[in-house]
C-alpha cells in the first residue's frame, strides 16, 4: 500500500526571507546539546548565509515590483531576486525554460529594477 501526502499549500519565498527562519532553527539547535545539525540543514544555513544579499523586506518589495511587470510571474520573480542577475545573459538563463523570449527593452527594464536593490 502506498501512502500519498496531500499538498496543502505552496508558497514561494526568497533566500533572504529564509535566512532569519533558518537562523531561528540554528539557535534552537545550539541551545539543545542533544540535537545536532543534520548535514542538509547545515548546508542550507551555509548557503543562505553566503547568498542572501538583500534584507527580507527589500527582497519582498523587489518581488512585488517584478510581478507588476509583464512576463514576470511569481516563480520567476523569486528566481530573479535570489540570483540578482547583473547582465542580459544571466537574466536570459532564468528565462531559458520559458516558451517565450524577452526583447532587449524588457530585459533592461528588469535589470534596471534589480540594480536599484543590488
Short mmCIF file of N, CA and C in Angstrom, two decimals:
data_model
loop_
_atom_site.label_atom_id
_atom_site.label_comp_id
_atom_site.label_asym_id
_atom_site.label_seq_id
_atom_site.Cartn_x
_atom_site.Cartn_y
_atom_site.Cartn_z
N UNK A 1 0.84 -1.18 0.00
CA UNK A 1 0.00 0.00 0.00
C UNK A 1 0.88 1.24 0.00
N UNK A 2 0.57 2.19 -0.86
CA UNK A 2 1.33 3.43 -0.96
C UNK A 2 0.58 4.54 -0.24
N UNK A 3 1.31 5.27 0.55
CA UNK A 3 0.72 6.39 1.27
C UNK A 3 1.13 7.67 0.56
N UNK A 4 0.15 8.47 0.17
CA UNK A 4 0.41 9.72 -0.50
C UNK A 4 0.18 10.86 0.47
N UNK A 5 1.00 11.86 0.37
CA UNK A 5 0.82 13.05 1.18
C UNK A 5 0.14 14.10 0.32
N UNK A 6 -0.81 14.77 0.90
CA UNK A 6 -1.55 15.80 0.19
C UNK A 6 -0.83 17.13 0.35
N UNK A 7 -0.66 17.84 -0.75
CA UNK A 7 -0.06 19.17 -0.70
C UNK A 7 -1.15 20.14 -0.26
N UNK A 8 -0.96 20.74 0.88
CA UNK A 8 -1.97 21.63 1.45
C UNK A 8 -1.81 23.04 0.91
N UNK A 9 -0.57 23.50 0.84
CA UNK A 9 -0.32 24.87 0.43
C UNK A 9 1.08 24.97 -0.16
N UNK A 10 1.28 25.95 -1.00
CA UNK A 10 2.59 26.18 -1.59
C UNK A 10 2.82 27.68 -1.64
N UNK A 11 4.02 28.08 -1.22
CA UNK A 11 4.34 29.50 -1.21
C UNK A 11 5.80 29.66 -1.60
N UNK A 12 6.06 30.60 -2.49
CA UNK A 12 7.43 30.90 -2.87
C UNK A 12 8.02 31.87 -1.86
N UNK A 13 9.30 31.67 -1.56
CA UNK A 13 9.97 32.51 -0.59
C UNK A 13 11.42 32.70 -1.07
N UNK A 14 11.96 33.89 -0.87
CA UNK A 14 13.32 34.17 -1.33
C UNK A 14 14.34 33.68 -0.31
N UNK A 15 15.57 33.58 -0.76
CA UNK A 15 16.66 33.18 0.13
C UNK A 15 16.79 34.16 1.28
N UNK A 16 16.61 35.44 1.00
CA UNK A 16 16.71 36.46 2.04
C UNK A 16 15.63 36.28 3.11
N UNK A 17 14.48 35.79 2.72
CA UNK A 17 13.40 35.56 3.69
C UNK A 17 13.61 34.26 4.47
N UNK A 18 14.35 33.32 3.89
CA UNK A 18 14.64 32.04 4.56
C UNK A 18 15.71 32.22 5.63
N UNK A 19 16.63 33.15 5.41
CA UNK A 19 17.77 33.31 6.30
C UNK A 19 17.37 33.48 7.77
N UNK A 20 16.45 34.39 8.12
CA UNK A 20 16.09 34.50 9.54
C UNK A 20 15.38 33.25 10.08
N UNK A 21 14.63 32.57 9.23
CA UNK A 21 13.94 31.35 9.67
C UNK A 21 14.95 30.26 10.01
N UNK A 22 15.95 30.08 9.16
CA UNK A 22 16.98 29.08 9.44
C UNK A 22 17.86 29.51 10.61
N UNK A 23 18.02 30.82 10.78
CA UNK A 23 18.77 31.32 11.94
C UNK A 23 18.10 30.93 13.25
N UNK A 24 16.75 30.99 13.26
CA UNK A 24 16.00 30.57 14.46
C UNK A 24 16.18 29.08 14.72
N UNK A 25 16.13 28.28 13.69
CA UNK A 25 16.31 26.84 13.83
C UNK A 25 17.72 26.55 14.36
N UNK A 26 18.70 27.23 13.80
CA UNK A 26 20.08 27.04 14.23
C UNK A 26 20.25 27.42 15.70
N UNK A 27 19.62 28.51 16.12
CA UNK A 27 19.71 28.94 17.52
C UNK A 27 19.05 27.92 18.45
N UNK A 28 17.91 27.38 18.04
CA UNK A 28 17.23 26.36 18.85
C UNK A 28 18.11 25.12 19.00
N UNK A 29 18.76 24.71 17.92
CA UNK A 29 19.61 23.53 17.97
C UNK A 29 20.87 23.78 18.81
N UNK A 30 21.36 25.03 18.81
CA UNK A 30 22.56 25.35 19.58
C UNK A 30 22.28 25.28 21.08
N UNK A 31 21.05 25.62 21.49
CA UNK A 31 20.69 25.59 22.91
C UNK A 31 20.58 24.15 23.40
N UNK A 32 20.01 23.29 22.58
CA UNK A 32 19.81 21.89 22.96
C UNK A 32 21.00 21.07 22.50
N UNK A 33 21.84 20.65 23.42
CA UNK A 33 23.08 19.94 23.08
C UNK A 33 22.81 18.56 22.49
N UNK A 34 21.67 17.97 22.77
CA UNK A 34 21.36 16.64 22.27
C UNK A 34 20.98 16.65 20.78
N UNK A 35 20.55 17.79 20.29
CA UNK A 35 20.14 17.87 18.89
C UNK A 35 21.23 18.58 18.09
N UNK A 36 21.87 17.84 17.23
CA UNK A 36 22.89 18.45 16.39
C UNK A 36 22.30 18.78 15.03
N UNK A 37 23.00 19.62 14.29
CA UNK A 37 22.55 19.99 12.95
C UNK A 37 22.81 18.84 11.99
N UNK A 38 21.77 18.45 11.27
CA UNK A 38 21.97 17.45 10.23
C UNK A 38 22.74 18.10 9.09
N UNK A 39 23.37 17.26 8.30
CA UNK A 39 24.21 17.75 7.20
C UNK A 39 23.43 18.68 6.27
N UNK A 40 22.23 18.28 5.89
CA UNK A 40 21.42 19.06 4.95
C UNK A 40 21.08 20.42 5.52
N UNK A 41 20.73 20.46 6.81
CA UNK A 41 20.39 21.72 7.46
C UNK A 41 21.61 22.63 7.54
N UNK A 42 22.75 22.07 7.89
CA UNK A 42 23.98 22.85 7.96
C UNK A 42 24.34 23.43 6.60
N UNK A 43 24.17 22.65 5.55
CA UNK A 43 24.46 23.13 4.19
C UNK A 43 23.47 24.23 3.78
N UNK A 44 22.20 24.07 4.15
CA UNK A 44 21.20 25.09 3.83
C UNK A 44 21.53 26.40 4.53
N UNK A 45 21.93 26.32 5.79
CA UNK A 45 22.29 27.53 6.54
C UNK A 45 23.52 28.18 5.92
N UNK A 46 24.50 27.39 5.55
CA UNK A 46 25.70 27.91 4.90
C UNK A 46 25.35 28.60 3.58
N UNK A 47 24.44 27.99 2.83
CA UNK A 47 24.02 28.54 1.53
C UNK A 47 23.34 29.90 1.70
N UNK A 48 22.38 30.00 2.60
CA UNK A 48 21.68 31.28 2.76
C UNK A 48 22.60 32.35 3.33
N UNK A 49 23.52 31.96 4.20
CA UNK A 49 24.45 32.95 4.73
C UNK A 49 25.37 33.49 3.65
N UNK A 50 25.69 32.66 2.68
CA UNK A 50 26.58 33.08 1.60
C UNK A 50 25.85 33.89 0.53
N UNK A 51 24.62 33.52 0.19
CA UNK A 51 23.96 34.11 -0.97
C UNK A 51 22.82 35.08 -0.67
N UNK A 52 22.40 35.22 0.55
CA UNK A 52 21.34 36.18 0.88
C UNK A 52 21.95 37.57 0.96
N UNK A 53 21.71 38.38 -0.05
CA UNK A 53 22.32 39.70 -0.15
C UNK A 53 21.37 40.77 0.39
N UNK A 54 20.11 40.67 0.07
CA UNK A 54 19.13 41.68 0.46
C UNK A 54 18.53 41.39 1.83
N UNK A 55 17.96 42.43 2.43
CA UNK A 55 17.15 42.24 3.64
C UNK A 55 15.85 41.58 3.21
N UNK A 56 15.19 40.84 4.10
CA UNK A 56 13.92 40.19 3.74
C UNK A 56 12.87 41.18 3.22
N UNK A 57 12.82 42.37 3.82
CA UNK A 57 11.84 43.37 3.39
C UNK A 57 12.15 43.87 1.98
N UNK A 58 13.43 44.10 1.71
CA UNK A 58 13.83 44.54 0.36
C UNK A 58 13.53 43.46 -0.67
N UNK A 59 13.80 42.23 -0.31
CA UNK A 59 13.55 41.11 -1.23
C UNK A 59 12.07 41.01 -1.56
N UNK A 60 11.21 41.11 -0.56
CA UNK A 60 9.76 41.03 -0.78
C UNK A 60 9.30 42.20 -1.65
N UNK A 61 9.84 43.39 -1.39
CA UNK A 61 9.47 44.57 -2.17
C UNK A 61 9.88 44.41 -3.63
N UNK A 62 11.08 43.90 -3.86
CA UNK A 62 11.55 43.69 -5.23
C UNK A 62 10.70 42.64 -5.94
N UNK A 63 10.33 41.57 -5.26
CA UNK A 63 9.46 40.55 -5.85
C UNK A 63 8.14 41.18 -6.29
N UNK A 64 7.56 41.99 -5.42
CA UNK A 64 6.28 42.63 -5.75
C UNK A 64 6.40 43.55 -6.96
N UNK A 65 7.50 44.30 -7.04
CA UNK A 65 7.70 45.19 -8.20
C UNK A 65 7.91 44.39 -9.48
N UNK A 66 8.64 43.27 -9.38
CA UNK A 66 8.87 42.45 -10.57
C UNK A 66 7.58 41.81 -11.06
N UNK A 67 6.72 41.38 -10.15
CA UNK A 67 5.46 40.74 -10.54
C UNK A 67 4.57 41.71 -11.30
N UNK A 68 4.71 43.00 -11.01
CA UNK A 68 3.90 44.00 -11.71
C UNK A 68 4.27 44.12 -13.19
N UNK A 69 5.50 43.71 -13.55
CA UNK A 69 5.94 43.79 -14.94
C UNK A 69 5.29 42.68 -15.77
N UNK A 70 5.19 42.93 -17.08
CA UNK A 70 4.71 41.90 -17.99
C UNK A 70 5.75 40.78 -18.08
N UNK A 71 5.28 39.57 -18.28
CA UNK A 71 6.12 38.39 -18.48
C UNK A 71 6.99 38.02 -17.28
N UNK A 72 6.64 38.49 -16.09
CA UNK A 72 7.34 38.07 -14.88
C UNK A 72 6.27 37.52 -13.92
N UNK A 73 6.28 36.19 -13.76
CA UNK A 73 5.34 35.60 -12.82
C UNK A 73 6.00 35.47 -11.45
N UNK A 74 5.27 34.96 -10.48
CA UNK A 74 5.77 34.90 -9.11
C UNK A 74 7.01 34.02 -8.99
N UNK A 75 6.98 32.86 -9.62
CA UNK A 75 8.12 31.94 -9.55
C UNK A 75 9.37 32.57 -10.15
N UNK A 76 9.23 33.19 -11.30
CA UNK A 76 10.36 33.82 -11.97
C UNK A 76 10.87 35.02 -11.17
N UNK A 77 9.97 35.77 -10.57
CA UNK A 77 10.37 36.92 -9.75
C UNK A 77 11.24 36.47 -8.58
N UNK A 78 10.88 35.37 -7.96
CA UNK A 78 11.68 34.85 -6.85
C UNK A 78 13.05 34.38 -7.32
N UNK A 79 13.10 33.75 -8.50
CA UNK A 79 14.40 33.34 -9.05
C UNK A 79 15.28 34.55 -9.32
N UNK A 80 14.69 35.59 -9.86
CA UNK A 80 15.45 36.81 -10.16
C UNK A 80 15.99 37.43 -8.88
N UNK A 81 15.16 37.51 -7.85
CA UNK A 81 15.60 38.11 -6.58
C UNK A 81 16.68 37.25 -5.93
N UNK A 82 16.57 35.94 -6.03
CA UNK A 82 17.58 35.06 -5.43
C UNK A 82 18.93 35.16 -6.13
N UNK A 83 18.92 35.35 -7.45
CA UNK A 83 20.18 35.37 -8.19
C UNK A 83 20.71 36.78 -8.46
N UNK A 84 19.83 37.77 -8.45
CA UNK A 84 20.19 39.16 -8.74
C UNK A 84 21.09 39.25 -9.97
N UNK A 85 20.54 38.93 -11.14
CA UNK A 85 21.36 38.95 -12.37
C UNK A 85 21.90 40.34 -12.67
N UNK A 86 23.11 40.38 -13.19
CA UNK A 86 23.76 41.66 -13.47
C UNK A 86 23.77 42.03 -14.94
N UNK A 87 23.52 41.05 -15.82
CA UNK A 87 23.51 41.36 -17.25
C UNK A 87 22.43 40.53 -17.96
N UNK A 88 22.29 40.81 -19.24
CA UNK A 88 21.25 40.15 -20.03
C UNK A 88 21.44 38.64 -20.10
N UNK A 89 22.67 38.19 -20.20
CA UNK A 89 22.95 36.76 -20.31
C UNK A 89 22.48 36.02 -19.06
N UNK A 90 22.78 36.56 -17.89
CA UNK A 90 22.35 35.93 -16.64
C UNK A 90 20.83 35.92 -16.55
N UNK A 91 20.19 37.01 -16.97
CA UNK A 91 18.73 37.08 -16.92
C UNK A 91 18.10 36.13 -17.94
N UNK A 92 18.68 36.00 -19.11
CA UNK A 92 18.16 35.08 -20.12
C UNK A 92 18.21 33.63 -19.63
N UNK A 93 19.22 33.30 -18.82
CA UNK A 93 19.33 31.94 -18.31
C UNK A 93 18.16 31.59 -17.40
N UNK A 94 17.60 32.58 -16.73
CA UNK A 94 16.43 32.35 -15.88
C UNK A 94 15.21 32.04 -16.76
N UNK A 95 15.14 32.69 -17.92
CA UNK A 95 14.01 32.51 -18.83
C UNK A 95 14.25 31.40 -19.86
N UNK A 96 15.31 30.63 -19.73
CA UNK A 96 15.67 29.62 -20.73
C UNK A 96 14.58 28.57 -20.92
N UNK A 97 13.86 28.21 -19.88
CA UNK A 97 12.84 27.16 -19.99
C UNK A 97 11.46 27.70 -20.36
N UNK A 98 11.32 28.99 -20.45
CA UNK A 98 10.03 29.57 -20.80
C UNK A 98 9.75 29.41 -22.28
N UNK A 99 8.49 29.48 -22.64
CA UNK A 99 8.09 29.31 -24.04
C UNK A 99 8.13 30.62 -24.82
N UNK A 100 8.65 31.65 -24.20
CA UNK A 100 8.75 32.94 -24.88
C UNK A 100 10.12 33.56 -24.56
N UNK A 101 10.50 34.52 -25.36
CA UNK A 101 11.77 35.21 -25.14
C UNK A 101 11.48 36.69 -24.88
N UNK A 102 12.30 37.29 -24.08
CA UNK A 102 12.15 38.71 -23.80
C UNK A 102 13.00 39.52 -24.77
N UNK A 103 12.50 40.67 -25.17
CA UNK A 103 13.31 41.54 -26.03
C UNK A 103 14.24 42.38 -25.15
N UNK A 104 15.10 43.13 -25.78
CA UNK A 104 16.10 43.91 -25.06
C UNK A 104 15.52 44.90 -24.07
N UNK A 105 14.43 45.56 -24.47
CA UNK A 105 13.82 46.56 -23.59
C UNK A 105 13.26 45.91 -22.32
N UNK A 106 12.62 44.76 -22.47
CA UNK A 106 12.07 44.06 -21.31
C UNK A 106 13.18 43.58 -20.38
N UNK A 107 14.26 43.07 -20.97
CA UNK A 107 15.40 42.64 -20.17
C UNK A 107 16.00 43.81 -19.41
N UNK A 108 16.18 44.93 -20.11
CA UNK A 108 16.77 46.11 -19.46
C UNK A 108 15.87 46.66 -18.35
N UNK A 109 14.57 46.60 -18.56
CA UNK A 109 13.64 47.07 -17.53
C UNK A 109 13.80 46.25 -16.24
N UNK A 110 13.90 44.94 -16.40
CA UNK A 110 14.09 44.06 -15.23
C UNK A 110 15.45 44.31 -14.59
N UNK A 111 16.49 44.42 -15.40
CA UNK A 111 17.85 44.63 -14.88
C UNK A 111 17.97 45.99 -14.16
N UNK A 112 17.30 47.00 -14.68
CA UNK A 112 17.32 48.31 -14.01
C UNK A 112 16.64 48.26 -12.65
N UNK A 113 15.56 47.50 -12.58
CA UNK A 113 14.86 47.34 -11.30
C UNK A 113 15.73 46.58 -10.30
N UNK A 114 16.39 45.53 -10.76
CA UNK A 114 17.28 44.75 -9.89
C UNK A 114 18.45 45.61 -9.43
N UNK A 115 18.99 46.42 -10.31
CA UNK A 115 20.15 47.27 -9.99
C UNK A 115 19.84 48.26 -8.87
N UNK A 116 18.58 48.66 -8.73
CA UNK A 116 18.19 49.58 -7.66
C UNK A 116 18.34 48.94 -6.28
N UNK A 117 18.28 47.61 -6.24
CA UNK A 117 18.35 46.91 -4.95
C UNK A 117 19.69 46.23 -4.71
N UNK A 118 20.41 45.91 -5.76
CA UNK A 118 21.67 45.15 -5.59
C UNK A 118 22.80 46.03 -5.11
#
